mmCIF file of C-alpha atoms in Angstrom:
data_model
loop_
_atom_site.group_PDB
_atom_site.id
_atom_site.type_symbol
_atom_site.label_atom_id
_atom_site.label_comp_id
_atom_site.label_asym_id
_atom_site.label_seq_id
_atom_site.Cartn_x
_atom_site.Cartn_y
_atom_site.Cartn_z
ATOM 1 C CA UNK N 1 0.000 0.000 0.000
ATOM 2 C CA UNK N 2 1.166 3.320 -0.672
ATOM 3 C CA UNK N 3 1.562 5.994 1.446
ATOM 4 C CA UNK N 4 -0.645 7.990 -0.457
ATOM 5 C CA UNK N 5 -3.406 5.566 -0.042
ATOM 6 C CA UNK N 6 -2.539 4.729 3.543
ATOM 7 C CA UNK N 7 -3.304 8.414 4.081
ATOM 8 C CA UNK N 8 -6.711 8.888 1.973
ATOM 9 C CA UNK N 9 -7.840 5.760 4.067
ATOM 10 C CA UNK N 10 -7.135 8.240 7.427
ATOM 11 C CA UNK N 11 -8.259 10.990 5.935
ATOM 12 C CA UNK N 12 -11.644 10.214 3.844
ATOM 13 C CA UNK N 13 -13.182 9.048 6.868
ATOM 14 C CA UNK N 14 -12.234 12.544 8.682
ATOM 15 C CA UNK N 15 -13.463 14.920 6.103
ATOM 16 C CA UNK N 16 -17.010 12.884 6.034
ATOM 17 C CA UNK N 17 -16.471 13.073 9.795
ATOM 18 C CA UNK N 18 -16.809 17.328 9.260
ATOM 19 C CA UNK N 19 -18.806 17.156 6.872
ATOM 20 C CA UNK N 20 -21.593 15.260 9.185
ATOM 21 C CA UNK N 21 -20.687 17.835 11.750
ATOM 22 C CA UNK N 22 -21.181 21.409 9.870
ATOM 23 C CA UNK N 23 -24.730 19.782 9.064
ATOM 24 C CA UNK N 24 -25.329 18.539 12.773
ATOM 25 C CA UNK N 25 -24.422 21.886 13.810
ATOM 26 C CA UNK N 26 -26.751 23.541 11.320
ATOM 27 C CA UNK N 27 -23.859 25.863 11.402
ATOM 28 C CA UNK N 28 -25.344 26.946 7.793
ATOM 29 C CA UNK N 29 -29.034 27.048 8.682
ATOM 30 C CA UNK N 30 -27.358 29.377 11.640
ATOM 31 C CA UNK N 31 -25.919 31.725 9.638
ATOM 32 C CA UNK N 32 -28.450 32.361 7.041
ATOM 33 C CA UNK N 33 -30.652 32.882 9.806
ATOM 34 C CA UNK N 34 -28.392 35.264 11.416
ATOM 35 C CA UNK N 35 -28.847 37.079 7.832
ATOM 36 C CA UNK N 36 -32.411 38.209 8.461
ATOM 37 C CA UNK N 37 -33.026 36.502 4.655
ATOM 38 C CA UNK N 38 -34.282 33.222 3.307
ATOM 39 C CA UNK N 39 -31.428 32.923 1.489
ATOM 40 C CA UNK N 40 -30.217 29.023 0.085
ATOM 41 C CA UNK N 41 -26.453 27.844 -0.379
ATOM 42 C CA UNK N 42 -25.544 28.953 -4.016
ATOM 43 C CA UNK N 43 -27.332 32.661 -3.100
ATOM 44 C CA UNK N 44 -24.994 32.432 -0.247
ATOM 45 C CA UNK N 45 -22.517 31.671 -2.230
ATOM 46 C CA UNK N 46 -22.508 34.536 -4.567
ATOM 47 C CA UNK N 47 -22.583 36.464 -1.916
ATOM 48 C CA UNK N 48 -19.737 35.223 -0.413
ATOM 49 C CA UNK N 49 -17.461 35.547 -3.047
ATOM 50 C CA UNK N 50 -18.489 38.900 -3.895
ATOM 51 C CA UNK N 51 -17.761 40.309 -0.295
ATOM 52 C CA UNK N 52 -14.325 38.099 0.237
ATOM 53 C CA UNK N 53 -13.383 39.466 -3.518
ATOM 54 C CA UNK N 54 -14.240 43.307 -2.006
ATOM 55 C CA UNK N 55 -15.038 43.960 -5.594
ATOM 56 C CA UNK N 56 -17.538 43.755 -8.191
ATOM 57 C CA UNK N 57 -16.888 40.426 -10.359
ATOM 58 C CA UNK N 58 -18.452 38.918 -13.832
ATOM 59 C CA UNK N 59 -21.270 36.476 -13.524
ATOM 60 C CA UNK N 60 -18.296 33.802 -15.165
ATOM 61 C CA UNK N 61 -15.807 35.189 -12.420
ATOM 62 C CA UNK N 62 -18.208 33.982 -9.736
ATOM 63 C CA UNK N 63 -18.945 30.656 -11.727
ATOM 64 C CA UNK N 64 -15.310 29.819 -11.951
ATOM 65 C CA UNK N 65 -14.770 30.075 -7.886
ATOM 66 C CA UNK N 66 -18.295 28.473 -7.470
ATOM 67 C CA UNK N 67 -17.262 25.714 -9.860
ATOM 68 C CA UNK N 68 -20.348 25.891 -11.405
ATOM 69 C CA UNK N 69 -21.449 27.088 -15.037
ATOM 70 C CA UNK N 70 -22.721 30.749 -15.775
ATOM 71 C CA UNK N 71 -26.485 30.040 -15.881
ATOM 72 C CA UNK N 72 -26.726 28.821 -12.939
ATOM 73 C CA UNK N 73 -24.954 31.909 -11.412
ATOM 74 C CA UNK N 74 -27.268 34.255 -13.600
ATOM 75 C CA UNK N 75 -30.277 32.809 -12.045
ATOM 76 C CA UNK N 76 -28.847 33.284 -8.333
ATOM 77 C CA UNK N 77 -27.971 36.966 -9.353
ATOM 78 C CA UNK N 78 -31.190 37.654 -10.987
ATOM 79 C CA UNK N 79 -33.117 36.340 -7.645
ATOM 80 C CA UNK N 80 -31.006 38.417 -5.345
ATOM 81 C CA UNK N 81 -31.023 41.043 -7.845
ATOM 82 C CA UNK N 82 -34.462 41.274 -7.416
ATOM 83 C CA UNK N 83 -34.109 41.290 -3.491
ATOM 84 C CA UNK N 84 -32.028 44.286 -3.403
ATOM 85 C CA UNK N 85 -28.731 42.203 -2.327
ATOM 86 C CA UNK N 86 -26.554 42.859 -5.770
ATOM 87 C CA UNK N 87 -26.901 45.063 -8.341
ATOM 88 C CA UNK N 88 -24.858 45.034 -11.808
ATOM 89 C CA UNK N 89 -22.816 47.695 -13.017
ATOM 90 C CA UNK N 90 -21.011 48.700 -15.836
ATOM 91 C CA UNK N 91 -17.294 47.224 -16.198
ATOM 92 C CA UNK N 92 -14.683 49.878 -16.596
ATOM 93 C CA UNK N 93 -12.384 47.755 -18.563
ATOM 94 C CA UNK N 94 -15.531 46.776 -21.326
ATOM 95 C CA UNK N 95 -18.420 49.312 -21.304
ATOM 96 C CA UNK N 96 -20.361 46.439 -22.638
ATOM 97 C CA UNK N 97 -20.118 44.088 -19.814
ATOM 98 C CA UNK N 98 -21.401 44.096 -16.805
ATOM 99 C CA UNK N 99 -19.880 43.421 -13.091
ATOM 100 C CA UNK N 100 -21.998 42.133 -9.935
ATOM 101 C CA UNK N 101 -21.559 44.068 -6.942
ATOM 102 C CA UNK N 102 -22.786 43.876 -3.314
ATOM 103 C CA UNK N 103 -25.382 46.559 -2.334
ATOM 104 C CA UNK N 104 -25.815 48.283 1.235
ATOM 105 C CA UNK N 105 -27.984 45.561 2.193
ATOM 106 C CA UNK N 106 -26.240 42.585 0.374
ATOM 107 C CA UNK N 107 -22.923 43.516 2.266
ATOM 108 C CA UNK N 108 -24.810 44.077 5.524
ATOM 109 C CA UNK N 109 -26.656 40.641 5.051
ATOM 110 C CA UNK N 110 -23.313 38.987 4.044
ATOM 111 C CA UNK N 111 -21.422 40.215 7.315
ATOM 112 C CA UNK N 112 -23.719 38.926 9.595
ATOM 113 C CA UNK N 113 -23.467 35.789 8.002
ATOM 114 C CA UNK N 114 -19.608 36.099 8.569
ATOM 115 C CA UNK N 115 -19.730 36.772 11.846
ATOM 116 C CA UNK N 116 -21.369 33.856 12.678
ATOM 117 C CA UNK N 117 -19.392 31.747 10.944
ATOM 118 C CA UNK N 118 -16.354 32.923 11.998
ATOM 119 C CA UNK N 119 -17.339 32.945 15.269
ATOM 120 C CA UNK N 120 -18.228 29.297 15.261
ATOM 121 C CA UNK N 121 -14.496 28.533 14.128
ATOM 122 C CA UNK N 122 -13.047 30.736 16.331
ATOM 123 C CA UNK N 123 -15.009 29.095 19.588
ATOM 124 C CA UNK N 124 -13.906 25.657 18.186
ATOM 125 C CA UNK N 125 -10.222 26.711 17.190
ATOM 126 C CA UNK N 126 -9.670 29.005 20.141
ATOM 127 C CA UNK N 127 -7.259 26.313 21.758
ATOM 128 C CA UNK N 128 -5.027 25.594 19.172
ATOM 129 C CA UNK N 129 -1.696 27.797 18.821
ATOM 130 C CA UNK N 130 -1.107 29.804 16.398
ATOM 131 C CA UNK N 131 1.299 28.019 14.246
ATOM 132 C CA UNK N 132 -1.292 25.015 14.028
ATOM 133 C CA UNK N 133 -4.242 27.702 12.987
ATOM 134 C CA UNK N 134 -1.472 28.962 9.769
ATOM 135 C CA UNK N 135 -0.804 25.168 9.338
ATOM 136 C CA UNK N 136 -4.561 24.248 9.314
ATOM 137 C CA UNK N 137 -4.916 26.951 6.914
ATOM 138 C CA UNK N 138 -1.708 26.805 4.763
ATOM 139 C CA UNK N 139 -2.815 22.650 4.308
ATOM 140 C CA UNK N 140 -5.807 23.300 3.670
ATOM 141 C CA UNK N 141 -5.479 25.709 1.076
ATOM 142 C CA UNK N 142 -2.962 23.596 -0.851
ATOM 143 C CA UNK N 143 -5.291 20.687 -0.600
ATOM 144 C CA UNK N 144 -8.010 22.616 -2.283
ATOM 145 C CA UNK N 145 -5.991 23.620 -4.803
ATOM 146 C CA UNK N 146 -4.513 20.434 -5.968
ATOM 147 C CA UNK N 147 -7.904 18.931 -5.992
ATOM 148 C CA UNK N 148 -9.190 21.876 -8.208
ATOM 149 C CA UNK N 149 -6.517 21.176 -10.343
ATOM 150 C CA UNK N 150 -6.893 17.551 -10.530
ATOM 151 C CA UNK N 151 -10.887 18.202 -10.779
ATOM 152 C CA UNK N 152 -9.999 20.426 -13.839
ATOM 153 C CA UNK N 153 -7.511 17.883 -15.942
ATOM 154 C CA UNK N 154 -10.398 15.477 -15.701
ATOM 155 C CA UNK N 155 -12.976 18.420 -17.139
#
């Protein structure tokens, strides 16, 4: 046995493990809640990326970090469009296109969100040191991104 497989047989079980305990929690449900809005995961999600961006992005922008196609991100837009939570504006760069930004409300609605879900992590993090917190994140990170990779040859 490799010890690549050695580890995915020590590791699968863990991420299903978190996985079953972000639903348990309703740590979601939580959140959204905390957002004053009936709001469902990919809404959230284009909300998301639009406030951790901190700038207005095209619709395919926000597809390519949801990993989704641009339809489906046009219908999320268009229903929080019509809630008052993004609005599009002109791109600078192409007068023709258009970028989707966060309104008042949609960045309001967003940080309260945030701030439960960073709170959450920080309660359940708040005894580890600092070095494993970076290392957490630094693995992390590099996990995601080999999988996108990966995820994209097969595409």
């Amino acid at each position: 046995m490799s010890a690549v497989s050695s580890l995915l047989r020590d590791l699968l079980p863990r991420l299903n493990e978190l996985s079953g305990t972000l639903r348990r929690g309703k740590l979601f449900d939580r959140a959204v809640e905390a957002t004053g809005l009936p709001l469902e995961r990919p809404a959230m999600s284009v909300l998301g990326i639009l406030h951790i961006e901190g700038q207005p992005l095209r619709v395919g922008e926000i597809a390519n970090r949801m990993n989704v196609v641009g339809p489906h991100v046009t219908r999320q837009v268009q229903g929080l469009e019509s809630r008052g939570l993004v609005r599009r504006v002109a791109d600078p760069d192409d007068q023709r296109a258009r970028l989707i930004e966060l309104t008042p409300e949609g960045k309001a609605a967003t940080e309260r969100y945030v701030e439960v879900i960073e709170g959450w992590f920080s309660s359940a993090l708040s005894g580890w040191t600092e070095e494993d917190r970076q290392l957490l994140d630094q693995l992390l990170k590099r996990l995601v991104e080999d999988l996108t990779a990966r995820l994209s040859e097969l595409d």
